[in-house]
Coordinates of C-alpha atoms and ligand atoms in Angstrom, one line a residue:
X1 CA -32.6 40.8 -74.8
X2 CA -35.4 42.4 -73.1
X3 CA -37.5 45.2 -75.5
X4 CA -37.9 49.1 -74.2
X5 CA -41.5 47.7 -73.4
X6 CA -40.2 45.2 -70.7
X7 CA -37.4 47.1 -69.6
X8 CA -39.8 50.2 -69.3
X9 CA -42.5 47.5 -67.0
X10 CA -39.5 46.4 -64.9
X11 CA -38.3 50.2 -64.3
X12 CA -42.0 51.1 -62.8
X13 CA -42.3 47.6 -61.0
X14 CA -38.8 48.4 -59.2
X15 CA -40.1 51.6 -58.1
X16 CA -43.7 50.8 -57.0
X17 CA -43.1 47.2 -55.9
X18 CA -46.1 45.5 -56.7
X19 CA -46.5 41.8 -55.4
X20 CA -47.6 40.9 -59.0
X21 CA -47.2 41.4 -62.5
X22 CA -49.7 40.6 -65.2
X23 CA -49.8 41.1 -68.5
X24 CA -53.5 41.5 -69.9
X25 CA -54.5 39.7 -73.0
X26 CA -57.7 41.4 -73.6
X27 CA -59.4 38.2 -74.0
X28 CA -63.0 37.5 -72.6
X29 CA -62.1 34.7 -69.9
X30 CA -59.6 37.4 -68.6
X31 CA -62.3 40.0 -68.1
X32 CA -64.4 37.2 -66.4
X33 CA -61.2 36.6 -64.4
X34 CA -60.0 40.5 -63.4
X35 CA -64.2 41.0 -62.3
X36 CA -63.8 37.9 -59.8
X37 CA -60.8 39.1 -58.4
X38 CA -62.8 42.2 -58.0
X39 CA -65.6 40.9 -56.3
X40 CA -63.4 38.5 -54.0
X41 CA -60.2 39.9 -53.2
X42 CA -59.4 43.5 -54.2
X43 CA -61.2 45.9 -51.9
X44 CA -61.6 50.0 -51.7
X45 CA -62.1 50.7 -48.2
X46 CA -65.0 48.1 -46.8
X47 CA -66.2 47.5 -50.6
X48 CA -65.5 45.1 -52.6
X49 CA -64.4 46.4 -56.3
X50 CA -67.4 44.8 -58.0
X51 CA -70.7 43.8 -57.0
X52 CA -72.4 41.4 -59.4
X53 CA -75.8 42.9 -60.4
X54 CA -79.0 41.3 -61.9
X55 CA -77.8 38.9 -64.8
X56 CA -81.3 38.5 -66.0
X57 CA -81.8 42.4 -66.7
X58 CA -78.4 43.4 -66.9
X59 CA -76.3 40.6 -68.7
X60 CA -72.7 40.9 -67.7
X61 CA -73.1 43.9 -65.5
X62 CA -71.3 44.7 -62.1
X63 CA -71.7 47.6 -60.0
X64 CA -68.5 49.6 -58.3
X65 CA -68.7 52.3 -55.5
X66 CA -65.7 54.4 -55.5
X67 CA -63.7 55.7 -52.4
X68 CA -66.4 58.7 -51.3
X69 CA -63.8 61.4 -52.3
X70 CA -63.0 60.1 -55.8
X71 CA -66.2 60.6 -57.4
X72 CA -65.3 63.5 -60.3
X73 CA -62.1 64.5 -62.4
X74 CA -59.9 66.8 -60.2
X75 CA -58.7 69.6 -62.4
X76 CA -56.7 71.4 -59.9
X77 CA -54.3 68.3 -59.1
X78 CA -53.9 68.1 -63.3
X79 CA -50.5 69.1 -64.3
X80 CA -48.9 69.6 -68.0
X81 CA -45.4 69.6 -67.6
X82 CA -43.8 71.1 -70.7
X83 CA -40.4 71.9 -70.6
X84 CA -41.6 75.7 -70.0
X85 CA -44.7 77.3 -68.6
X86 CA -45.6 79.4 -71.5
X87 CA -46.1 76.5 -73.6
X88 CA -48.9 75.0 -71.1
X89 CA -50.4 78.3 -71.1
X90 CA -52.7 80.0 -68.6
X91 CA -55.2 77.2 -69.2
X92 CA -53.2 74.5 -67.7
X93 CA -51.6 73.8 -64.2
X94 CA -47.8 73.7 -64.7
X95 CA -44.6 72.1 -63.1
X96 CA -41.3 71.9 -64.0
X97 CA -41.2 68.4 -65.6
X98 CA -38.1 67.4 -63.4
X99 CA -39.9 68.5 -60.1
X100 CA -43.1 66.5 -61.2
X101 CA -41.6 63.5 -61.5
X102 CA -39.3 63.8 -58.3
X103 CA -42.8 64.3 -56.4
X104 CA -44.2 61.4 -58.5
X105 CA -41.3 59.1 -57.7
X106 CA -41.4 59.9 -54.1
X107 CA -45.3 59.3 -54.0
X108 CA -45.1 56.3 -56.0
X109 CA -42.0 54.4 -54.2
X110 CA -43.7 51.1 -52.8
X111 CA -47.4 52.1 -53.7
X112 CA -48.6 48.9 -55.3
X113 CA -47.1 46.6 -52.5
X114 CA -49.6 43.8 -51.7
X115 CA -51.1 44.4 -55.1
X116 CA -51.1 43.3 -58.7
X117 CA -49.5 45.5 -61.3
X118 CA -51.8 45.0 -64.4
X119 CA -49.8 45.7 -67.9
X120 CA -52.5 46.7 -70.3
X121 CA -51.7 47.2 -74.1
X122 CA -54.1 49.0 -75.9
X123 CA -54.8 51.1 -78.9
X124 CA -56.6 54.2 -79.4
X125 CA -58.1 54.1 -83.0
X126 CA -58.5 51.0 -85.3
X127 CA -55.6 48.9 -85.5
X128 CA -55.9 49.7 -89.4
X129 CA -55.9 53.5 -89.1
X130 CA -53.3 55.4 -90.2
X131 CA -54.3 57.9 -87.0
X132 CA -54.3 54.7 -84.8
X133 CA -51.7 54.9 -81.9
X134 CA -50.1 51.8 -79.6
X135 CA -50.2 52.4 -75.8
X136 CA -49.6 50.7 -72.8
X137 CA -51.0 51.4 -69.4
X138 CA -50.0 50.0 -65.8
X139 CA -52.5 49.9 -63.2
X140 CA -53.0 48.4 -59.5
X141 CA -56.8 48.3 -59.6
X142 CA -59.1 45.3 -61.6
X143 CA -61.6 48.2 -61.9
X144 CA -59.4 50.3 -64.1
X145 CA -58.3 47.4 -65.8
X146 CA -61.7 46.1 -67.0
X147 CA -62.8 49.6 -68.0
X148 CA -60.0 49.9 -70.0
X149 CA -60.7 46.7 -71.7
X150 CA -64.1 48.2 -72.3
X151 CA -63.1 51.5 -73.8
X152 CA -60.3 50.7 -75.8
X153 CA -59.3 48.3 -78.1
X154 CA -57.1 46.4 -75.6
X155 CA -55.0 43.0 -76.5
X156 CA -51.8 41.3 -76.8
X157 CA -51.5 42.0 -80.8
X158 CA -50.6 45.5 -79.2
X159 CA -47.4 44.2 -77.8
X160 CA -46.6 42.7 -80.8
X161 CA -47.2 46.0 -82.7
X162 CA -44.7 47.8 -80.3
X163 CA -42.3 44.6 -80.8
X164 CA -38.3 46.1 -80.1
X165 CA -39.7 49.7 -80.6
X166 CA -39.6 52.4 -77.7
X167 CA -42.6 54.6 -79.7
X168 CA -45.5 53.9 -77.5
X169 CA -48.0 55.9 -75.1
X170 CA -46.8 55.3 -71.7
X171 CA -49.2 55.8 -69.0
X172 CA -48.6 54.9 -65.5
X173 CA -51.2 54.8 -62.8
X174 CA -51.9 53.7 -59.3
X175 CA -55.0 54.3 -56.8
X176 CA -52.0 55.1 -53.8
X177 CA -54.0 55.5 -50.9
X178 CA -56.9 57.9 -52.5
X179 CA -55.8 61.0 -50.4
X180 CA -56.9 64.0 -52.4
X181 CA -53.8 65.7 -51.0
X182 CA -51.5 63.0 -52.6
X183 CA -53.4 62.8 -55.8
X184 CA -51.8 64.3 -59.3
X185 CA -52.6 63.8 -62.8
X186 CA -49.3 65.0 -64.7
X187 CA -48.5 64.9 -68.5
X188 CA -45.2 64.8 -69.8
X189 CA -46.4 65.6 -73.6
X190 CA -42.8 65.4 -75.4
X191 CA -42.3 62.1 -73.5
X192 CA -45.9 60.6 -74.2
X193 CA -46.3 60.2 -70.7
X194 CA -49.2 60.2 -68.4
X195 CA -48.9 59.5 -64.8
X196 CA -51.7 59.6 -62.6
X197 CA -51.8 58.5 -58.4
X198 CA -54.4 58.9 -56.0
X199 CA -57.6 58.5 -58.0
X200 CA -59.5 55.6 -60.1
X201 CA -62.1 57.7 -61.5
X202 CA -62.7 57.4 -64.8
X203 CA -61.3 61.0 -66.4
X204 CA -58.2 60.7 -63.8
X205 CA -57.3 57.2 -64.2
X206 CA -58.3 55.8 -67.7
X207 CA -55.5 57.1 -69.1
X208 CA -56.3 56.6 -73.0
X209 CA -59.3 58.7 -72.7
X210 CA -58.7 62.6 -71.6
X211 CA -54.9 62.3 -70.3
X212 CA -53.9 60.6 -73.8
X213 CA -56.6 61.2 -76.2
X214 CA -57.1 64.8 -75.3
X215 CA -54.3 66.6 -73.7
X216 CA -51.1 64.9 -75.1
X217 CA -52.9 64.2 -78.6
X218 CA -53.9 67.5 -78.9
X219 CA -50.2 68.7 -78.7
X220 CA -49.3 66.0 -81.1
X221 CA -52.0 67.3 -83.6
X222 CA -50.9 70.8 -82.8
X223 CA -47.2 69.6 -84.1
X224 CA -48.4 67.4 -86.8
X225 CA -51.4 69.3 -88.7
X226 CA -54.4 67.6 -87.1
X227 CA -56.8 68.1 -84.1
X228 CA -58.0 66.1 -81.0
X229 CA -61.0 67.4 -79.7
X230 CA -64.0 66.8 -77.1
X231 CA -66.5 65.9 -79.7
X232 CA -69.2 63.5 -80.3
X233 CA -69.6 61.8 -84.1
X234 CA -73.2 61.0 -85.5
X235 CA -74.5 60.3 -88.7
X236 CA -77.8 61.5 -89.7
X237 CA -79.7 59.8 -92.4
X238 CA -82.5 62.0 -93.5
X239 CA -85.7 60.8 -95.6
X240 CA -83.6 60.9 -99.0
X241 CA -81.2 58.1 -97.5
X242 CA -78.2 60.4 -97.3
X243 CA -76.3 60.5 -94.2
X244 CA -74.5 63.8 -93.2
X245 CA -72.0 63.2 -90.7
X246 CA -71.5 66.3 -87.6
X247 CA -69.2 66.2 -84.7
X248 CA -70.4 68.3 -81.7
X249 CA -68.2 69.7 -78.9
X250 CA -70.0 70.3 -75.5
X251 CA -68.4 70.8 -72.5
X252 CA -68.6 67.5 -69.5
X253 CA -72.3 66.8 -68.9
X254 CA -73.4 69.2 -71.5
X255 CA -75.2 66.5 -73.6
X256 CA -72.9 65.0 -75.7
X257 CA -73.7 61.0 -75.0
X258 CA -77.7 61.8 -75.1
X259 CA -76.6 63.5 -78.8
X260 CA -74.8 60.8 -79.5
X261 CA -77.6 58.1 -78.9
X262 CA -80.4 60.7 -80.2
X263 CA -83.8 58.6 -80.7
X264 CA -85.5 60.9 -83.4
X265 CA -89.0 62.2 -83.1
X266 CA -89.0 63.3 -86.7
X267 CA -90.3 60.4 -89.3
X268 CA -87.9 59.8 -91.7
X269 CA -84.7 61.0 -89.3
X270 CA -82.3 58.6 -88.0
X271 CA -78.9 59.1 -86.0
X272 CA -75.9 56.9 -86.1
X273 CA -73.8 56.7 -83.4
X274 CA -69.6 56.8 -83.9
X275 CA -68.5 58.6 -80.7
X276 CA -70.1 60.4 -77.8
X277 CA -67.1 62.2 -76.2
X278 CA -63.6 62.1 -78.4
X279 CA -62.8 62.8 -81.9
X280 CA -59.4 63.2 -83.8
X281 CA -60.1 64.8 -86.9
X282 CA -57.6 65.1 -89.9
X283 CA -57.4 66.7 -93.3
X284 CA -58.4 63.8 -96.0
X285 CA -56.7 63.8 -99.3
X286 CA -59.9 65.2 -100.8
X287 CA -59.7 68.4 -98.6
X288 CA -62.6 67.4 -96.4
X289 CA -62.2 67.2 -92.4
X290 CA -62.3 63.4 -91.6
X291 CA -63.3 62.0 -87.6
X292 CA -62.4 58.9 -86.4
X293 CA -63.2 58.0 -82.7
X294 CA -60.5 56.4 -80.9
X295 CA -62.4 54.9 -78.3
X296 CA -64.7 51.8 -78.4
X297 CA -66.9 52.5 -75.2
X298 CA -69.2 54.9 -73.6
X299 CA -68.4 56.3 -70.1
X300 CA -71.9 58.1 -69.2
X301 CA -73.7 59.8 -66.7
X302 CA -76.1 58.0 -65.4
X303 CA -78.4 60.2 -63.5
X304 CA -81.0 61.6 -66.1
X305 CA -80.8 58.5 -68.1
X306 CA -84.4 57.1 -69.0
X307 CA -86.7 55.2 -71.5
X308 CA -88.0 58.9 -72.0
X309 CA -84.8 61.0 -72.4
X310 CA -81.9 58.5 -74.0
X311 CA -84.2 55.1 -74.8
X312 CA -81.3 53.9 -77.0
X313 CA -78.8 54.0 -74.3
X314 CA -81.2 52.2 -71.8
X315 CA -81.0 49.5 -74.5
X316 CA -77.5 49.7 -74.8
X317 CA -77.3 49.2 -70.9
X318 CA -79.3 46.1 -71.0
X319 CA -77.9 44.6 -74.1
X320 CA -76.0 41.4 -73.5
X321 CA -72.5 41.1 -75.0
X322 CA -69.1 40.1 -74.9
X323 CA -68.0 43.3 -73.0
X324 CA -68.5 43.5 -69.2
X325 CA -71.0 46.7 -68.1
X326 CA -69.9 48.7 -65.0
X327 CA -72.1 51.2 -63.0
X328 CA -70.2 53.5 -60.7
X329 CA -71.7 55.4 -58.0
X330 CA -75.3 54.5 -58.9
X331 CA -78.0 53.4 -56.2
X332 CA -79.0 49.7 -55.9
X333 CA -82.3 48.0 -55.3
X334 CA -81.4 45.6 -52.8
X335 CA -84.6 43.3 -53.4
X336 CA -84.0 43.1 -57.1
X337 CA -80.3 43.7 -57.2
X338 CA -80.6 46.2 -60.2
X339 CA -79.2 49.8 -60.4
X340 CA -81.3 52.6 -59.7
X341 CA -80.9 56.4 -60.0
X342 CA -82.7 59.7 -60.3
X343 CA -84.0 60.8 -63.1
X344 CA -84.4 57.0 -64.5
X345 CA -87.9 57.5 -64.8
X346 CA -89.1 54.5 -62.6
X347 CA -90.1 55.0 -59.0
X348 CA -87.5 54.8 -56.0
X349 CA -87.5 51.2 -55.1
X350 CA -88.4 50.4 -51.4
X351 CA -85.0 48.9 -50.5
X352 CA -83.2 51.2 -51.7
X353 CA -78.8 51.3 -51.2
X354 CA -77.1 54.6 -51.8
X355 CA -73.8 55.1 -53.8
X356 CA -71.7 54.8 -50.5
X357 CA -73.5 51.4 -49.6
X358 CA -75.7 52.8 -46.9
X359 CA -79.8 52.5 -46.7
X360 CA -81.0 55.5 -48.8
X361 CA -82.8 58.0 -46.6
X362 CA -85.6 59.3 -48.5
X363 CA -86.4 62.0 -45.9
X364 CA -82.8 63.7 -45.8
X365 CA -81.9 65.6 -49.0
X366 CA -79.1 63.1 -50.0
X367 CA -79.5 61.3 -53.6
X368 CA -79.4 57.5 -53.9
X369 CA -77.0 58.0 -56.9
X370 CA -73.9 60.6 -57.2
X371 CA -75.0 63.2 -59.5
X372 CA -71.7 62.2 -61.7
X373 CA -72.7 58.6 -61.3
X374 CA -71.9 56.7 -64.8
X375 CA -72.0 53.7 -66.8
X376 CA -69.0 52.0 -68.4
X377 CA -70.5 50.0 -71.4
X378 CA -69.3 48.9 -75.2
X379 CA -70.5 50.9 -78.0
X380 CA -70.8 47.7 -79.5
X381 CA -73.9 47.1 -77.4
X382 CA -75.5 50.1 -79.4
X383 CA -78.4 49.3 -81.4
X384 CA -77.5 52.5 -83.4
X385 CA -74.0 52.0 -83.9
X386 CA -72.8 53.2 -87.3
X387 CA -71.6 50.8 -90.2
X388 CA -68.9 53.2 -90.3
X389 CA -67.6 52.9 -86.6
X390 CA -64.7 50.8 -87.3
X391 CA -63.5 52.4 -90.8
X392 CA -59.9 53.0 -90.4
X393 CA -59.8 56.7 -92.3
X394 CA -63.0 57.8 -90.6
X395 CA -65.8 59.8 -91.8
X396 CA -66.2 63.1 -93.5
X397 CA -67.7 65.8 -91.5
X398 CA -69.7 68.2 -92.8
X399 CA -70.8 70.2 -89.9
X400 CA -68.9 71.1 -86.6
X401 CA -71.5 71.7 -84.0
X402 CA -70.3 74.0 -80.5
X403 CA -72.3 73.6 -77.6
X404 CA -72.6 74.6 -73.9
X405 CA -75.2 74.9 -71.2
X406 CA -76.4 78.2 -71.0
X407 CA -79.6 79.8 -69.5
X408 CA -79.8 82.9 -71.4
X409 CA -78.4 84.9 -74.1
X410 CA -77.8 82.1 -76.4
X411 CA -80.1 81.3 -78.8
X412 CA -80.9 77.4 -79.6
X413 CA -79.0 77.3 -82.9
X414 CA -76.8 79.8 -85.0
X415 CA -74.7 79.2 -87.7
X416 CA -71.4 80.9 -87.9
X417 CA -70.7 83.6 -90.9
X418 CA -67.7 81.7 -92.0
X419 CA -65.0 79.2 -90.6
X420 CA -63.3 82.2 -88.7
X421 CA -66.1 83.4 -87.0
X422 CA -66.8 80.0 -86.3
X423 CA -63.6 79.9 -84.3
X424 CA -64.4 82.9 -82.6
X425 CA -67.8 81.4 -81.2
X426 CA -65.9 78.5 -80.1
X427 CA -63.2 80.7 -78.1
X428 CA -66.1 82.3 -76.4
X429 CA -68.3 79.7 -75.2
X430 CA -69.1 79.5 -72.3
X431 CA -70.9 77.1 -69.9
X432 CA -72.3 76.7 -66.4
X433 CA -70.2 74.2 -64.6
X434 CA -71.7 70.6 -63.7
X435 CA -70.7 67.8 -61.4
X436 CA -68.5 65.9 -63.8
X437 CA -65.6 67.8 -62.1
X438 CA -64.9 68.6 -58.5
X439 CA -65.6 72.4 -58.4
X440 CA -68.9 74.7 -57.7
X441 CA -71.6 73.4 -59.8
X442 CA -73.5 76.1 -61.6
X443 CA -71.2 79.0 -62.5
X444 CA -70.5 80.3 -65.7
X445 CA -67.0 79.5 -67.0
X446 CA -65.9 80.2 -70.6
X447 CA -65.1 76.5 -71.7
X448 CA -63.4 77.1 -75.3
X449 CA -64.7 74.1 -77.8
X450 CA -65.4 72.4 -74.8
X451 CA -61.6 72.0 -74.4
X452 CA -60.5 74.4 -71.2
X453 CA -59.8 71.2 -69.1
X454 CA -58.4 69.0 -71.6
X455 CA -56.3 71.4 -74.4
X456 CA -52.5 69.8 -73.4
X457 CA -50.8 73.3 -74.5
X458 CA -51.6 77.1 -74.6
X459 CA -54.7 78.0 -76.1
X460 CA -53.8 81.1 -77.6
X461 CA -52.0 78.4 -80.1
X462 CA -54.6 76.3 -80.0
X463 CA -56.8 78.9 -81.7
X464 CA -54.2 79.6 -84.2
X465 CA -54.0 76.2 -84.8
X466 CA -57.9 75.8 -85.6
X467 CA -57.5 79.0 -87.8
X468 CA -54.8 77.0 -89.7
X469 CA -56.7 74.3 -89.8
X470 CA -59.2 76.0 -91.7
X471 CA -57.2 77.2 -94.2
X472 CA -55.9 73.8 -95.4
X473 CA -59.6 72.3 -95.9
X474 CA -60.8 73.0 -99.4
X475 CA -64.2 72.2 -98.2
X476 CA -64.5 73.1 -94.6
X477 CA -67.2 72.1 -92.6
X478 CA -69.8 74.6 -91.6
X479 CA -69.7 75.6 -87.8
X480 CA -73.0 75.7 -86.0
X481 CA -73.3 76.6 -82.3
X482 CA -76.4 75.1 -80.0
X483 CA -77.8 75.8 -76.6
X484 CA -80.4 73.2 -75.4
X485 CA -80.3 74.9 -72.1
X486 CA -82.2 78.3 -72.2
X487 CA -84.4 78.9 -69.4
X488 CA -87.8 80.3 -69.2
X489 CA -87.8 82.6 -66.0
X490 CA -89.3 79.8 -63.9
X491 CA -86.3 77.5 -64.1
X492 CA -88.0 75.5 -67.1
X493 CA -86.3 74.5 -70.1
X494 CA -87.6 76.5 -73.0
X495 CA -86.4 73.8 -75.4
X496 CA -88.2 70.1 -75.0
X497 CA -84.4 68.6 -75.6
X498 CA -83.5 65.1 -76.1
X499 CA -85.1 63.4 -79.1
X500 CA -86.7 66.7 -80.5
X501 CA -83.1 68.1 -80.8
X502 CA -83.4 66.4 -84.4
X503 CA -85.6 69.5 -85.4
X504 CA -82.6 71.1 -85.1
X505 CA -80.1 68.8 -86.8
X506 CA -82.5 68.8 -89.6
X507 CA -82.2 72.6 -90.2
X508 CA -78.3 72.0 -89.6
X509 CA -78.5 69.3 -92.5
X510 CA -80.6 71.4 -94.6
X511 CA -78.4 74.1 -94.2
X512 CA -75.2 72.1 -95.1
X513 CA -77.0 70.9 -98.4
X514 CA -78.4 74.2 -99.3
X515 CA -81.7 73.3 -99.1
X516 CA -83.0 76.2 -97.1
X517 CA -82.5 80.1 -95.9
X518 CA -81.4 81.6 -92.8
X519 CA -81.6 85.0 -90.9
X520 CA -78.9 86.9 -90.3
X521 CA -78.7 88.0 -86.7
X522 CA -75.6 90.0 -85.0
X523 CA -74.6 86.7 -83.5
X524 CA -74.9 84.5 -86.6
X525 CA -77.3 83.1 -89.1
X526 CA -80.5 81.9 -87.3
X527 CA -83.5 79.8 -88.9
X528 CA -86.7 81.1 -90.2
X529 CA -89.2 79.8 -87.7
X530 CA -91.2 78.6 -90.8
X531 CA -88.0 76.9 -91.8
X532 CA -88.0 74.9 -88.4
X533 CA -90.0 71.3 -88.2
X534 CA -92.1 71.9 -85.3
X535 CA -95.0 69.5 -86.1
X536 CA -96.1 67.5 -82.9
X537 CA -94.2 69.6 -80.5
X538 CA -97.1 72.0 -79.2
X539 CA -94.3 74.5 -78.5
X540 CA -95.7 78.1 -77.5
X541 CA -95.2 80.7 -79.7
X542 CA -93.6 82.7 -76.8
X543 CA -90.9 79.6 -76.3
X544 CA -89.8 80.0 -79.4
X545 CA -89.7 83.7 -79.7
X546 CA -87.4 83.5 -76.5
X547 CA -85.0 80.9 -77.9
X548 CA -84.2 83.1 -80.6
X549 CA -84.2 86.3 -78.6
X550 CA -81.0 88.9 -79.0
X551 CA -81.0 91.8 -76.2
X552 CA -78.1 94.0 -77.4
X553 CA -78.4 95.9 -73.7
X554 CA -77.5 92.1 -71.8
X555 CA -74.7 91.5 -73.9
X556 CA -72.3 94.2 -72.0
X557 CA -71.5 92.1 -69.1
X558 CA -71.2 89.1 -71.2
X559 CA -68.6 91.3 -73.8
X560 CA -66.7 92.2 -70.4
X561 CA -66.3 88.7 -69.5
X562 CA -65.2 87.5 -73.2
X563 CA -62.7 90.1 -73.2
X564 CA -61.4 89.4 -69.6
X565 CA -61.0 85.8 -70.8
X566 CA -59.2 86.3 -74.1
X567 CA -56.8 89.1 -72.7
X568 CA -55.4 86.1 -70.7
X569 CA -54.0 84.6 -73.6
X570 CA -51.8 87.9 -74.3
X571 CA -49.7 87.9 -77.5
X572 CA -50.5 84.2 -78.1
X573 CA -54.2 85.2 -79.0
X574 CA -54.6 85.6 -82.5
X575 CA -55.8 88.8 -83.9
X576 CA -58.3 87.4 -86.2
X577 CA -60.0 86.5 -82.6
X578 CA -59.9 89.8 -81.6
X579 CA -61.1 91.2 -85.2
X580 CA -64.1 88.7 -84.8
X581 CA -64.8 90.3 -81.4
X582 CA -65.0 93.8 -82.4
X583 CA -66.9 93.2 -85.1
X584 CA -69.5 91.2 -82.9
X585 CA -69.3 94.5 -80.9
X586 CA -70.1 96.6 -84.0
X587 CA -73.0 94.2 -84.9
X588 CA -74.5 94.4 -81.6
X589 CA -74.6 98.1 -81.4
X590 CA -76.3 98.0 -85.0
X591 CA -78.6 95.6 -85.0
X592 CA -81.2 97.7 -86.6
X593 CA -79.2 98.2 -89.8
X594 CA -80.9 96.6 -93.1
X595 CA -78.3 93.8 -92.2
X596 CA -80.2 92.3 -89.5
X597 CA -83.9 93.4 -90.6
Ligands
GTP601 P1 -69.6 63.9 -70.5 O1 -69.4 62.3 -70.3 O2 -69.0 64.4 -68.5 O3 -68.3 64.3 -71.1 O4 -71.0 64.7 -70.6 P2 -72.0 64.5 -71.7 O5 -71.3 65.8 -72.5 O6 -71.7 63.3 -72.8 O7 -73.6 64.7 -71.3 P3 -74.6 63.5 -71.1 O8 -75.2 63.4 -72.4 O9 -74.7 62.5 -70.2 O10 -75.8 64.7 -70.5 C1 -75.5 65.1 -69.2 C2 -76.3 65.9 -68.5 O11 -77.4 66.6 -69.2 C3 -77.7 64.7 -68.2 O12 -78.4 65.1 -66.9 C4 -78.8 64.8 -69.3 O13 -79.9 64.5 -68.8 C5 -78.8 66.3 -69.9 N1 -79.2 66.6 -71.3 C6 -78.4 66.2 -72.0 N2 -79.4 66.4 -73.3 C7 -80.5 67.1 -72.9 C8 -81.0 68.3 -73.8 O14 -81.1 67.9 -74.9 N3 -82.0 68.9 -72.7 C9 -81.9 69.1 -71.3 N4 -82.5 69.7 -70.8 N5 -80.9 68.1 -70.7 C10 -80.0 67.4 -71.5
SPV602 C1 -65.8 64.1 -69.1 O1 -66.1 64.7 -68.0 O2 -65.9 64.7 -70.0 C2 -66.5 63.0 -69.3 C3 -66.1 62.0 -67.8 O3 -66.4 62.2 -70.4 S1 -64.2 61.7 -67.9 O4 -64.1 60.6 -68.4 O5 -64.0 61.5 -66.3 O6 -63.7 63.1 -68.3
MN603 MN1 -66.3 64.2 -71.6

């Protein structure tokens, strides 16, 4: 008799009508075969799915060019279909689940005709982890199948694990005809189902990533008492040889991958990578917060990545490994067959082909690489992978860092007074928008905990859940906020960033281990200048001052904007958060009290 999994696959095939069904086993040979198919048979418009890059300098690496309209996440076409709109909250687009399924069924009828349906069995999390989940995704494009193999633990063992159970996470994906008016990314949280049509882009199409591991998993976490977060996980080794584990939430394209791969400029300090995008956080038996990264790949922004800004990433991209590496929408040096992007730190090659496959016009204002051009690479290629990466129970977290991209107001680093204040800082975190999603770039939007586009339920309830989690932790991590992006008034950054961010991490580690004091300001606890390790930096004293400046009068419009944002959640917004809001106003209007001297 057919298993529930087989029956489900047959039902989807009856609807989408692929020419063939191919069950992937996750092997190396198979990945090679899929890449061959993508290089020779499958196409998007006039382009093949994959182009082989120079195998000497970029072993096992391939270039992919997307459909020109399919270059980033499309938040306006992303829906969370709870039975009622209130549960989805003002932070999500909502459609009645029945209506949503009718629409998707219509759009999916025959959508895989002439194509292969790939059945991808994969785990999010290490198979031995109590927190791992067995998942199946269907897709009709080799690019997604190969990407999923890089990003997740894929293999036929998952099918054995599922066995005759119908408890597996389901993903249905088809690129459809790439028409943005027929593109939808729909989530059915209670059914553990994601259904996505019309896009092949990472966050829209690799359904184990944002769709399951954040939107649906955040809902599971709310029901089951854990958190699914848009966070980096790193270990920071200090000169004493002690490693302190921290997580960091930052909105899309605000520095997570860079932080995860940080090359320390401070002697004796080292960063170890565990994850660059997603963390699942559970309360351990010892009352501490434990983090696992459910993924095994890095899907990072290429432009700006260079030997200067992120040498470890450049080494990771060139490392030869068992897993292939994909470059999506970068430029191509036609003479050497190597990828190229703006901010790579090497001059533009003479015969440069742009991300759409056309000769690059240096006189025009177009870019050779799309600003959201990405690489997909195995985390096992990283020279700084933590020895605890595959640890099934995860690593104990001592600090949570919240970041955003703010050109003013927000200091380089501050520590929250306590967990509740930290959660409030999370709720009001704002960031200037980037190219990682399709919308106007550079506009301030509130992005609590970097989860606005990824929280699969009402964010008012989410803040309540964060407050409750704090109560269950006997040893809660300290909460910090950082901002690498404050400007000097001439559009230059006040802080050098990248490898020098270790100087901020050092202060955080020192605070965690009670090795240093902090100064109270209305916004939180900041470093005394003497406690920041700045040797070798040549940072003008004036910059340092500006990085920590608090001007209460500049906060008026900010406070107004925060209020308008928090009000949207109505009664679901916990009172404790409003209490913190009013306490902040009070501190800002009494900045000279002896408290902040
Ligand atoms: P997603 O993959 O979209 O979630 O992005 P991410 O948060 O991993 O961002 P990533 O590390 O890829 O960085 C995005 C952009 O921010 C790149 O252009 C980086 O060069 C830039 N960036 C990262 N860290 C720093 C920093 O410390 N200072 C400055 N000025 N820019 C940074
Ligand atoms: C992000 O936008 O936060 C990313 C890329 O990490 S995506 O996988 O598309 O979400
Ligand atoms: Mn991300």
